[in-house]
Amino acid sequence: YTAAVVENLSPDELRKEISRLWEKVGTSATVPLEDVPPAGASPLAASGELAWETVAMLKSQYRRQERRWAEVLEAREAALRALKARQEALDAEAASLRSRLRTDDQRVMTEVLDAGARLEAAGQALEEERRARQDESRELKALLDAAREAAAAEGARWREEERRWQKKEQRYLLDLQELQALAGRRQEETARADDAAGRLSGSLQEAKSALEKTLAELLQERRVRQETEAERAKAVQKISEVEKHFEELSRIWEEERSQWRELWDRERAAWEGQRLEFSAWEENLRKEREAWHSDISAKDQAQVKFAEQLTRNLRDTSATSEKLAAVMSRLADVERRPPVVVAREAPAPGRRRRPVLAWAAAAALLLAAAAWPLWRLGSAWTVLPLSSRAVPLGNPTAMAWDGELLWIADWNGALEAFDAAEPGAARRSLKVLLPGSEPGRAEPYRPLALAAGREIFYSLDAAKARIVRHRPDDPAAILYTKPAPGPAPTALAWDGKALWSYDAVNKSLYRHGSDEADAKPYALAADVVPTAMAWVGSRLWIYDSRGRRVLAFDFAQGAFAPAADFAVGEGVVGLAATGPFSRPRTAEVSVLLGPTAQRPGFALARWRCGPRLFTIF
């Protein structure tokens, strides 16, 4: 054998070749004398040549192993250099991430402080306005009380004067009656006695003058009384004018207070949205940080495993070298020993089939090990965007599907209907006005969620935490309103039979009966803040604004069980199952997406959601 042939032999082939050479040496030593070949071809010479060939073959194999070890060591050095460069790149990336994190933390803290300062200034202004209104109300009340007291005192004085003049008038009337009786008696006396007429004529003249004087006084007092009545009427009219002015000021104050309350509710809603966005951003940053740490740990473990594999290979190489050295020492001992006849052992019938069975078993194990990851990868839920189109909206808050049109609610109380296939322009536009307690005045209406069906149309009014039922054919007409079961409702959904709502304070789902005020609570296992909710088939889909993800729940035996969970990179304003489903085990959902850095406005998109195998292929 040449050195090139020996280097190309595998370890098994090399072992078989050595066994064959040893058998050849053994058989040549037992040849009979009559079969001994001529000189120059003796068994001893053949044995020596075979031994030298064996030694040359082993040396060639040893040199080949040394070259392999050198290549392994060189590969190890190259891998270590690459790992060191990768470690430096990762350190640089970690430093950049830490600096960006510090910058983002400072920016978020600045924004939070600014928002807090604005809210505090608004609260102080509202408190000062309230104090000013209270002072003005107290002053007006004091003026009204003083006017009422003055009017009461003036009325009492005039009533006292009236009583006094009435007494005088009665006394004068009595005097007049007495004078009239006296005049009658005097006339009778003059009729009876002419001589006394002369004497009584003077008295009669005096009585007439006294009577005329008394009548003049009575007329003067009556005129004074009429003037007093006119002044009293003027005072009463002035009091009524003051009361009307006070009522007008109270109405203006109530209007301003409702406007301030609406402004406060809007600021609080904006602050709550910013707080939820900040919490979602912090949660995403925490998840990215944990993912980065887990990635670094996985890479470190991979490096440790690679180093352990290199150490194991070196250990195996050392053991192989020791075995080769032992084989060489045995060969040297055998050369010094006398030749021994080695009987060949017949191979067992089933020995050749063992490698095939081993390979088959290994292949089956590999297929079994790969089946579970492949199944998990194929059965994992994913989202496949089908289409996306921009829609002209101002400040949308919710979306619902009534079977024909997509209804989108705006924060200012408007409702717009779009075609799901062609959402370029609104098909219908309505303005909802809730009648107020006073005629001609409407209450504030802030729709936060919608739920629609073939025969129903509901909205959630965030201004007073109530559920509003509309006429399905004309949603601008209000049928009635009912209070929500919780203090902070955030989402509505219609499952085809009943209305569902979610409250962020109680963290409960409510299933409403025929009376919307009567609701049964259900708990969700996940810690979420749903701002959009829809029933897709028999599953409840929600958008978690805190984690920016979409979750699906199965409802069975009075409990909700998680069925799917996948992250969404954009903010979702509304969800609606517009169907029909084009593939098995998938759902096609219309989604109203919020603005992003690449898209300044709102967009209406269609998603296909389901297992990866059924969604993509």
Coordinates of C-alpha atoms in Angstrom, one line a residue:
Y1 CA 0.0 0.0 0.0
T2 CA 1.2 3.5 -0.7
A3 CA 0.9 6.4 1.7
A4 CA -1.9 8.1 -0.4
V5 CA -4.0 4.9 -0.3
V6 CA -3.5 4.6 3.4
E7 CA -4.6 8.2 4.0
N8 CA -7.8 7.7 2.1
L9 CA -8.8 4.7 4.2
S10 CA -11.4 5.0 6.9
P11 CA -10.7 3.7 10.5
D12 CA -12.8 0.6 9.9
E13 CA -11.1 -0.1 6.6
L14 CA -7.7 0.5 8.2
R15 CA -8.5 -1.9 11.0
K16 CA -9.7 -4.6 8.5
E17 CA -6.6 -4.1 6.4
I18 CA -4.3 -4.5 9.5
S19 CA -6.2 -7.7 10.4
R20 CA -5.8 -9.0 6.9
L21 CA -2.0 -8.3 7.0
W22 CA -1.7 -10.1 10.3
E23 CA -3.6 -13.0 9.0
K24 CA -1.3 -13.1 5.9
V25 CA 1.7 -13.0 8.1
G26 CA 0.3 -15.9 10.3
T27 CA -0.6 -18.1 7.3
S28 CA 2.8 -17.6 5.7
A29 CA 4.5 -18.9 8.9
T30 CA 2.6 -22.2 8.8
V31 CA 3.4 -23.2 5.2
P32 CA 4.8 -26.8 4.8
L33 CA 8.5 -27.3 3.9
E34 CA 7.7 -28.8 0.5
D35 CA 5.8 -25.6 -0.3
V36 CA 8.5 -23.2 0.8
P37 CA 9.2 -20.7 -1.9
P38 CA 12.7 -20.2 -3.2
A39 CA 15.2 -17.9 -1.5
G40 CA 14.4 -14.3 -1.8
A41 CA 10.7 -15.0 -1.2
S42 CA 10.9 -16.5 2.3
P43 CA 8.0 -16.0 4.9
L44 CA 10.3 -14.0 7.1
A45 CA 11.1 -11.5 4.4
A46 CA 7.4 -11.3 3.6
S47 CA 6.6 -10.8 7.2
G48 CA 9.2 -8.0 7.5
E49 CA 7.9 -6.3 4.4
L50 CA 4.3 -6.5 5.7
A51 CA 5.4 -5.1 9.1
W52 CA 7.2 -2.2 7.4
E53 CA 4.2 -1.5 5.3
T54 CA 2.0 -1.5 8.4
V55 CA 4.4 0.9 10.2
A56 CA 4.4 3.2 7.2
M57 CA 0.7 3.0 7.0
L58 CA 0.3 3.9 10.7
K59 CA 2.8 6.7 10.4
S60 CA 0.9 8.1 7.4
Q61 CA -2.3 7.8 9.4
Y62 CA -0.6 9.6 12.4
R63 CA 0.6 12.4 10.1
R64 CA -2.9 12.8 8.7
Q65 CA -4.3 13.0 12.2
E66 CA -1.7 15.6 13.1
R67 CA -2.8 17.7 10.1
R68 CA -6.4 17.3 11.1
W69 CA -5.6 18.4 14.7
A70 CA -3.7 21.4 13.3
E71 CA -6.8 22.3 11.2
V72 CA -9.1 21.9 14.2
L73 CA -6.8 24.2 16.3
E74 CA -6.7 26.7 13.5
A75 CA -10.5 26.6 13.2
R76 CA -10.8 27.0 16.9
E77 CA -8.5 30.1 16.8
A78 CA -10.6 31.6 13.9
A79 CA -13.8 30.9 15.8
L80 CA -12.4 32.5 19.0
R81 CA -11.4 35.6 16.9
A82 CA -14.9 35.8 15.4
L83 CA -16.5 35.4 18.8
K84 CA -14.3 38.2 20.2
A85 CA -15.2 40.5 17.3
R86 CA -18.9 39.6 17.8
Q87 CA -18.6 40.3 21.6
E88 CA -17.0 43.7 20.8
A89 CA -19.9 44.5 18.4
L90 CA -22.4 43.4 21.0
D91 CA -20.8 45.6 23.7
A92 CA -20.9 48.6 21.3
E93 CA -24.6 47.9 20.6
A94 CA -25.3 47.6 24.3
A95 CA -23.6 50.9 25.0
S96 CA -25.7 52.6 22.2
L97 CA -28.9 51.0 23.6
R98 CA -28.1 52.2 27.1
S99 CA -27.4 55.7 25.8
R100 CA -30.7 55.7 23.8
L101 CA -32.5 54.3 26.9
R102 CA -31.2 57.2 29.0
T103 CA -32.2 59.7 26.3
D104 CA -35.7 58.2 26.0
D105 CA -36.1 58.1 29.8
Q106 CA -35.1 61.8 30.1
R107 CA -37.5 62.7 27.2
V108 CA -40.4 60.7 28.8
M109 CA -39.7 62.2 32.2
T110 CA -39.8 65.8 30.6
E111 CA -43.0 65.1 28.9
V112 CA -44.6 63.6 32.0
L113 CA -43.5 66.7 34.0
D114 CA -44.8 69.0 31.4
A115 CA -48.2 67.2 31.3
G116 CA -48.3 67.3 35.1
A117 CA -47.6 71.0 35.1
R118 CA -50.3 71.7 32.5
L119 CA -52.8 69.6 34.5
E120 CA -51.8 71.4 37.7
A121 CA -52.2 74.8 36.0
A122 CA -55.6 73.8 34.6
G123 CA -56.7 72.6 38.0
Q124 CA -55.5 75.8 39.7
A125 CA -57.3 77.9 37.1
L126 CA -60.4 75.8 37.6
E127 CA -60.2 76.2 41.4
E128 CA -59.7 80.0 41.1
E129 CA -62.6 80.3 38.7
R130 CA -64.7 78.2 41.1
R131 CA -63.7 80.4 44.1
A132 CA -64.5 83.5 42.1
R133 CA -67.9 82.1 41.1
Q134 CA -68.6 81.2 44.7
D135 CA -67.6 84.7 45.9
E136 CA -69.9 86.3 43.2
S137 CA -72.7 83.9 44.1
R138 CA -72.3 84.9 47.8
E139 CA -72.3 88.6 47.0
L140 CA -75.4 88.2 44.8
K141 CA -77.1 86.2 47.5
A142 CA -76.2 88.9 50.1
L143 CA -77.6 91.6 47.7
L144 CA -80.7 89.6 47.2
D145 CA -81.2 89.0 50.9
A146 CA -80.6 92.7 51.6
A147 CA -83.1 93.7 48.9
R148 CA -85.6 91.2 50.2
E149 CA -85.1 92.6 53.8
A150 CA -85.4 96.2 52.6
A151 CA -88.5 95.3 50.6
A152 CA -90.0 93.4 53.6
A153 CA -89.2 96.4 55.9
E154 CA -90.7 98.9 53.4
G155 CA -93.7 96.6 52.9
A156 CA -94.2 96.4 56.7
R157 CA -93.8 100.2 57.0
W158 CA -96.3 100.8 54.3
R159 CA -98.7 98.2 55.7
E160 CA -98.4 100.0 59.1
E161 CA -99.1 103.3 57.4
E162 CA -102.0 101.7 55.6
R163 CA -103.4 100.4 58.9
R164 CA -102.9 103.8 60.5
W165 CA -104.6 105.6 57.6
Q166 CA -107.4 103.1 57.6
K167 CA -108.0 103.8 61.3
K168 CA -108.0 107.5 60.6
E169 CA -110.4 107.0 57.7
Q170 CA -112.7 105.0 59.9
R171 CA -112.5 107.6 62.6
Y172 CA -113.2 110.3 60.0
L173 CA -116.1 108.3 58.7
L174 CA -117.4 107.9 62.2
D175 CA -117.0 111.7 62.7
L176 CA -118.7 112.2 59.4
Q177 CA -121.6 110.0 60.4
E178 CA -121.8 111.8 63.7
L179 CA -121.7 115.2 61.9
Q180 CA -124.4 114.0 59.5
A181 CA -126.5 112.9 62.4
L182 CA -125.8 116.2 64.1
A183 CA -126.8 118.0 60.9
G184 CA -130.0 116.0 60.8
R185 CA -130.8 116.8 64.3
R186 CA -129.9 120.4 63.7
Q187 CA -132.2 120.6 60.6
E188 CA -135.0 119.0 62.6
E189 CA -134.4 121.5 65.3
T190 CA -134.5 124.4 62.7
A191 CA -137.6 122.9 61.3
R192 CA -139.2 122.7 64.7
A193 CA -137.9 126.0 65.8
D194 CA -137.3 128.9 63.5
D195 CA -135.8 130.9 66.1
A196 CA -133.0 128.5 66.8
A197 CA -132.1 128.3 63.0
G198 CA -130.3 131.5 63.2
R199 CA -128.2 130.3 66.0
L200 CA -127.6 126.9 64.5
S201 CA -126.8 128.2 60.9
G202 CA -123.4 129.2 62.1
S203 CA -122.8 125.8 63.6
L204 CA -124.0 124.2 60.4
Q205 CA -121.6 126.3 58.4
E206 CA -118.8 125.3 60.7
A207 CA -119.8 121.6 60.4
K208 CA -119.8 121.8 56.6
S209 CA -116.4 123.4 56.5
A210 CA -115.1 120.8 58.9
L211 CA -116.6 118.1 56.7
E212 CA -115.0 119.6 53.6
K213 CA -111.7 119.8 55.4
T214 CA -112.0 116.2 56.5
L215 CA -112.9 115.0 52.9
A216 CA -109.8 116.9 51.6
E217 CA -107.6 115.2 54.1
L218 CA -109.1 111.8 53.2
L219 CA -108.4 112.5 49.5
Q220 CA -104.8 113.6 50.3
E221 CA -104.3 110.4 52.3
R222 CA -105.8 108.3 49.5
R223 CA -103.4 110.0 47.0
V224 CA -100.4 109.3 49.3
R225 CA -101.6 105.7 49.6
Q226 CA -101.7 105.3 45.8
E227 CA -98.2 106.7 45.5
T228 CA -97.1 104.2 48.2
E229 CA -98.6 101.4 46.3
A230 CA -96.8 102.5 43.1
E231 CA -93.5 102.6 45.0
R232 CA -94.1 99.2 46.4
A233 CA -94.9 97.8 43.0
K234 CA -91.6 99.3 41.7
A235 CA -89.7 97.7 44.6
V236 CA -91.3 94.3 43.9
Q237 CA -90.5 94.7 40.2
K238 CA -86.9 95.5 41.1
I239 CA -86.7 92.4 43.3
S240 CA -88.0 90.3 40.5
E241 CA -85.4 91.8 38.1
V242 CA -82.7 91.0 40.6
E243 CA -83.9 87.4 40.9
K244 CA -84.0 87.1 37.1
H245 CA -80.4 88.4 36.9
F246 CA -79.3 86.0 39.6
E247 CA -80.9 83.1 37.7
E248 CA -79.2 84.2 34.5
L249 CA -75.8 84.4 36.3
S250 CA -76.5 80.9 37.7
R251 CA -77.3 79.5 34.3
I252 CA -74.1 81.1 32.8
W253 CA -72.1 79.6 35.7
E254 CA -73.6 76.2 35.1
E255 CA -72.7 76.4 31.4
E256 CA -69.2 77.5 32.1
R257 CA -68.9 74.7 34.8
S258 CA -70.1 72.1 32.2
Q259 CA -67.6 73.5 29.7
W260 CA -64.8 73.3 32.3
R261 CA -65.9 69.8 33.2
E262 CA -65.9 68.7 29.6
L263 CA -62.4 70.3 29.1
W264 CA -61.3 68.5 32.3
D265 CA -62.7 65.2 31.0
R266 CA -61.0 65.7 27.7
E267 CA -57.6 66.5 29.3
R268 CA -58.1 63.5 31.7
A269 CA -58.8 61.2 28.7
A270 CA -55.8 62.5 26.9
W271 CA -53.7 62.1 29.9
E272 CA -55.0 58.6 30.5
G273 CA -54.2 57.8 26.8
Q274 CA -50.7 59.2 27.2
R275 CA -50.3 57.3 30.4
L276 CA -51.4 54.0 28.7
E277 CA -49.0 54.7 25.8
F278 CA -46.2 55.4 28.2
S279 CA -46.9 52.2 30.1
A280 CA -47.1 50.3 26.8
W281 CA -43.8 51.8 25.7
E282 CA -42.2 50.9 29.0
E283 CA -43.6 47.3 28.7
N284 CA -42.3 47.0 25.1
L285 CA -38.9 48.4 26.2
R286 CA -38.8 45.9 29.1
K287 CA -39.7 43.1 26.8
E288 CA -37.0 44.2 24.3
R289 CA -34.5 44.4 27.1
E290 CA -35.4 40.9 28.4
A291 CA -35.3 39.5 24.8
W292 CA -31.9 41.1 24.4
H293 CA -30.6 39.7 27.7
S294 CA -32.0 36.3 26.8
D295 CA -30.4 36.5 23.3
I296 CA -27.1 37.4 25.0
S297 CA -27.5 34.5 27.4
A298 CA -28.3 32.1 24.6
K299 CA -25.2 33.3 22.7
D300 CA -23.1 32.9 25.8
Q301 CA -24.5 29.4 26.3
A302 CA -23.8 28.6 22.7
Q303 CA -20.2 29.8 23.1
V304 CA -19.8 27.7 26.2
K305 CA -21.2 24.7 24.4
F306 CA -18.8 25.3 21.5
A307 CA -15.9 25.5 23.9
E308 CA -17.0 22.4 25.7
Q309 CA -17.3 20.6 22.3
L310 CA -13.8 21.8 21.3
T311 CA -12.5 20.5 24.7
R312 CA -14.3 17.2 24.2
N313 CA -12.8 16.9 20.7
L314 CA -9.4 17.6 22.0
R315 CA -9.9 15.1 24.7
D316 CA -11.1 12.5 22.2
T317 CA -8.1 13.3 20.0
S318 CA -5.7 12.8 22.9
A319 CA -7.4 9.5 23.7
T320 CA -7.1 8.4 20.1
S321 CA -3.4 9.4 20.1
E322 CA -2.9 7.3 23.2
K323 CA -4.7 4.4 21.6
L324 CA -2.5 4.7 18.5
A325 CA 0.6 4.8 20.6
A326 CA -0.6 1.6 22.4
V327 CA -1.3 -0.1 19.0
M328 CA 2.2 0.9 17.8
S329 CA 3.8 -0.5 20.9
R330 CA 1.8 -3.7 20.5
L331 CA 3.0 -4.0 16.9
A332 CA 6.5 -3.5 18.0
D333 CA 6.0 -6.3 20.6
V334 CA 4.5 -8.5 18.0
E335 CA 7.5 -8.1 15.7
R336 CA 9.7 -9.4 18.4
R337 CA 7.4 -12.4 19.1
P338 CA 7.2 -15.6 17.1
P339 CA 4.5 -15.7 14.5
V340 CA 1.2 -17.1 15.8
V341 CA -1.6 -18.7 13.7
V342 CA -4.8 -16.7 14.0
A343 CA -8.0 -18.5 13.2
R344 CA -10.4 -16.5 11.1
E345 CA -13.8 -16.1 12.7
A346 CA -16.8 -16.3 10.4
P347 CA -18.9 -13.2 10.6
A348 CA -22.3 -13.5 12.2
P349 CA -25.3 -13.5 9.7
G350 CA -27.0 -10.5 11.2
R351 CA -23.9 -8.3 11.9
R352 CA -24.0 -6.5 8.5
R353 CA -27.6 -5.5 9.1
R354 CA -26.9 -3.7 12.4
P355 CA -25.6 -0.5 10.8
V356 CA -28.7 -0.3 8.6
L357 CA -31.0 -0.8 11.5
A358 CA -29.1 1.8 13.5
W359 CA -29.3 4.3 10.7
A360 CA -33.1 3.7 10.4
A361 CA -33.6 4.1 14.1
A362 CA -31.5 7.3 14.1
A363 CA -33.6 8.7 11.2
A364 CA -36.8 7.9 13.0
L365 CA -35.6 9.6 16.1
L366 CA -34.6 12.7 14.1
L367 CA -38.0 12.8 12.5
A368 CA -39.8 12.4 15.8
A369 CA -37.6 15.2 17.4
A370 CA -38.3 17.6 14.5
A371 CA -42.0 16.9 14.3
W372 CA -43.0 18.7 17.5
P373 CA -41.1 22.0 16.7
L374 CA -42.5 21.9 13.2
W375 CA -46.0 21.4 14.5
R376 CA -45.6 24.2 17.1
L377 CA -44.2 26.5 14.3
G378 CA -47.1 25.7 12.0
S379 CA -49.9 25.9 14.6
A380 CA -48.7 29.2 16.1
W381 CA -51.2 32.1 15.4
T382 CA -50.0 34.9 13.1
V383 CA -51.5 38.0 11.3
L384 CA -51.3 38.3 7.5
P385 CA -52.1 41.9 6.2
L386 CA -54.3 41.7 3.1
S387 CA -54.9 45.4 2.3
S388 CA -54.7 48.8 3.9
R389 CA -56.2 52.1 2.8
A390 CA -56.2 55.6 4.3
V391 CA -59.5 57.1 5.4
P392 CA -60.2 60.8 6.1
L393 CA -61.0 60.9 9.8
G394 CA -60.7 63.5 12.5
N395 CA -60.5 61.9 16.0
P396 CA -62.0 58.4 15.7
T397 CA -62.6 56.4 18.8
A398 CA -64.4 53.2 17.8
M399 CA -65.7 51.0 14.9
A400 CA -68.4 48.4 14.4
W401 CA -69.9 46.4 11.6
D402 CA -73.7 46.2 11.2
G403 CA -73.7 43.6 8.4
E404 CA -73.5 46.1 5.5
L405 CA -71.5 49.1 6.6
L406 CA -68.6 49.9 8.8
W407 CA -69.7 52.6 11.4
I408 CA -66.9 54.8 12.9
A409 CA -67.5 57.1 15.9
D410 CA -65.8 60.4 16.4
W411 CA -65.0 62.0 19.8
N412 CA -67.1 65.1 18.9
G413 CA -70.3 62.9 18.7
A414 CA -70.4 62.2 14.9
L415 CA -71.1 58.8 13.3
E416 CA -69.8 58.0 9.8
A417 CA -70.6 54.8 7.7
F418 CA -68.1 53.4 5.2
D419 CA -68.1 50.6 2.7
A420 CA -65.6 47.9 3.8
A421 CA -64.5 47.2 0.3
E422 CA -64.2 50.9 -0.9
P423 CA -63.6 53.0 2.3
G424 CA -62.6 56.1 0.3
A425 CA -65.6 58.4 1.2
A426 CA -68.3 58.1 3.9
R427 CA -71.6 56.7 2.7
R428 CA -73.5 58.3 5.6
S429 CA -72.7 61.0 8.2
L430 CA -74.8 61.7 11.3
K431 CA -74.5 63.9 14.4
V432 CA -75.9 62.5 17.6
L433 CA -77.5 65.0 20.0
L434 CA -78.6 63.8 23.4
P435 CA -81.5 65.9 24.8
G436 CA -80.7 67.8 28.0
S437 CA -82.6 68.6 31.1
E438 CA -83.5 72.1 29.7
P439 CA -85.4 72.6 26.5
G440 CA -83.2 73.5 23.5
R441 CA -80.0 72.3 25.1
A442 CA -78.1 69.1 24.4
E443 CA -76.0 67.1 26.8
P444 CA -72.3 66.4 26.0
Y445 CA -71.9 63.1 24.1
R446 CA -68.5 61.4 23.8
P447 CA -68.7 58.0 22.1
L448 CA -65.9 55.7 23.2
A449 CA -67.1 52.3 21.8
L450 CA -69.7 50.9 19.3
A451 CA -71.6 47.6 19.0
A452 CA -73.8 47.0 16.0
G453 CA -75.8 44.1 14.5
R454 CA -78.7 43.5 12.1
E455 CA -81.3 44.9 14.6
I456 CA -79.3 46.7 17.2
F457 CA -77.0 49.7 17.6
Y458 CA -75.3 50.6 20.8
S459 CA -72.7 53.2 21.8
L460 CA -70.7 53.9 25.0
D461 CA -70.9 57.5 26.2
A462 CA -67.7 58.4 28.1
A463 CA -69.0 61.8 29.2
K464 CA -71.4 60.2 31.8
A465 CA -70.3 56.5 31.7
R466 CA -73.6 55.2 30.2
I467 CA -74.7 52.9 27.4
V468 CA -76.8 54.5 24.7
R469 CA -79.2 52.6 22.5
H470 CA -79.8 54.0 19.0
R471 CA -82.4 53.2 16.3
P472 CA -80.7 50.8 13.9
D473 CA -82.1 52.4 10.8
D474 CA -81.3 55.9 12.1
P475 CA -78.5 55.9 14.7
A476 CA -78.9 59.7 15.2
A477 CA -82.2 58.9 17.0
I478 CA -81.8 57.9 20.6
L479 CA -84.1 55.2 22.1
Y480 CA -82.9 55.4 25.7
T481 CA -79.8 55.4 27.9
K482 CA -78.7 53.2 30.8
P483 CA -75.8 53.6 33.3
A484 CA -72.8 51.3 32.7
P485 CA -72.1 48.6 35.3
G486 CA -68.7 50.0 36.1
P487 CA -67.2 53.5 36.6
A488 CA -64.8 53.4 33.7
P489 CA -66.2 51.4 30.7
T490 CA -63.8 51.1 27.7
A491 CA -65.2 48.7 25.1
L492 CA -68.5 47.2 23.7
A493 CA -69.2 44.1 21.6
W494 CA -72.3 42.2 20.3
D495 CA -72.2 38.4 20.0
G496 CA -75.5 38.1 18.1
K497 CA -77.6 37.5 21.2
A498 CA -76.3 39.7 24.0
L499 CA -74.3 42.9 24.6
W500 CA -70.9 42.7 26.3
S501 CA -68.9 45.5 27.9
Y502 CA -65.6 45.9 29.7
D503 CA -64.7 48.1 32.7
A504 CA -61.1 49.1 33.3
V505 CA -61.5 49.8 37.0
N506 CA -63.3 46.6 37.9
K507 CA -61.3 44.6 35.3
S508 CA -64.3 42.6 34.4
L509 CA -66.3 41.7 31.3
Y510 CA -70.1 42.2 31.7
R511 CA -72.8 40.3 29.8
H512 CA -75.9 42.4 29.6
G513 CA -79.4 41.0 29.6
S514 CA -82.6 42.4 28.1
D515 CA -82.2 45.3 30.5
E516 CA -78.8 46.9 29.8
A517 CA -78.5 47.9 33.4
D518 CA -78.6 44.3 34.5
A519 CA -75.2 42.7 33.8
K520 CA -73.3 39.6 34.9
P521 CA -69.5 39.9 35.4
Y522 CA -66.9 37.6 34.0
A523 CA -63.1 37.6 34.7
L524 CA -60.3 37.5 32.2
A525 CA -57.1 35.5 33.1
A526 CA -54.8 38.0 31.3
D527 CA -53.9 41.4 32.7
V528 CA -55.1 43.6 29.8
V529 CA -56.6 47.0 29.1
P530 CA -59.1 46.4 26.2
T531 CA -59.9 49.5 24.1
A532 CA -61.4 47.6 21.1
M533 CA -63.5 44.4 21.3
A534 CA -65.4 42.3 18.8
W535 CA -66.9 38.8 18.6
V536 CA -65.4 36.8 15.6
G537 CA -67.4 33.7 15.3
S538 CA -67.5 32.0 18.7
R539 CA -64.3 33.8 19.9
L540 CA -63.9 37.2 21.7
W541 CA -61.1 39.3 20.2
I542 CA -59.8 42.2 22.1
Y543 CA -57.0 44.8 21.5
D544 CA -54.8 45.3 24.6
S545 CA -53.6 48.9 24.5
R546 CA -51.1 48.3 27.3
G547 CA -49.2 45.5 25.5
R548 CA -50.1 46.5 21.9
R549 CA -51.3 43.0 21.2
V550 CA -54.4 41.3 20.0
L551 CA -55.8 38.4 22.0
A552 CA -58.5 35.8 21.3
F553 CA -60.5 34.0 24.0
D554 CA -62.8 30.9 23.9
F555 CA -65.9 31.2 26.0
A556 CA -67.0 27.8 27.4
Q557 CA -68.7 26.7 30.7
G558 CA -69.0 30.3 31.9
A559 CA -65.2 31.1 31.7
F560 CA -62.9 32.7 29.1
A561 CA -59.8 30.7 28.1
P562 CA -56.9 32.2 26.0
A563 CA -56.8 30.9 22.4
A564 CA -54.4 33.2 20.6
D565 CA -52.0 36.0 21.4
F566 CA -49.9 37.9 18.9
A567 CA -48.2 41.3 19.0
V568 CA -49.2 44.3 16.7
G569 CA -46.8 47.0 15.8
E570 CA -49.4 49.7 15.4
G571 CA -52.1 51.2 17.5
V572 CA -55.6 49.7 16.9
V573 CA -58.6 52.0 17.3
G574 CA -61.4 49.5 16.3
L575 CA -62.0 45.8 15.4
A576 CA -64.8 44.3 13.4
A577 CA -65.4 40.9 11.9
T578 CA -66.5 41.6 8.3
G579 CA -66.2 38.0 7.0
P580 CA -67.0 35.7 5.3
F581 CA -64.0 33.4 6.1
S582 CA -62.2 32.4 2.9
R583 CA -60.1 29.7 4.5
P584 CA -60.7 27.1 7.2
R585 CA -59.7 27.9 10.8
T586 CA -58.9 31.6 9.8
A587 CA -60.7 34.9 10.4
E588 CA -60.8 38.0 8.2
V589 CA -61.0 41.1 10.4
S590 CA -61.3 44.8 9.5
V591 CA -59.0 46.9 11.7
L592 CA -58.9 50.7 12.1
L593 CA -55.2 51.6 12.6
G594 CA -53.9 54.8 14.2
P595 CA -51.2 57.2 12.9
T596 CA -47.6 56.1 12.8
A597 CA -44.3 57.8 11.9
Q598 CA -44.7 56.6 8.3
R599 CA -48.4 57.3 8.0
P600 CA -49.7 60.6 9.5
G601 CA -53.4 59.7 9.2
F602 CA -55.7 56.8 10.0
A603 CA -56.0 53.7 7.8
L604 CA -58.6 50.9 7.4
A605 CA -56.9 47.5 7.0
R606 CA -58.0 43.9 6.5
W607 CA -56.2 41.1 8.3
R608 CA -56.3 37.3 8.0
C609 CA -55.7 35.8 11.4
G610 CA -55.1 32.1 12.2
P611 CA -52.5 29.3 12.4
R612 CA -49.4 29.9 10.3
L613 CA -50.0 26.8 8.1
F614 CA -53.6 27.8 7.3
T615 CA -52.9 31.6 7.0
I616 CA -49.8 31.7 4.7
F617 CA -50.1 28.5 2.6

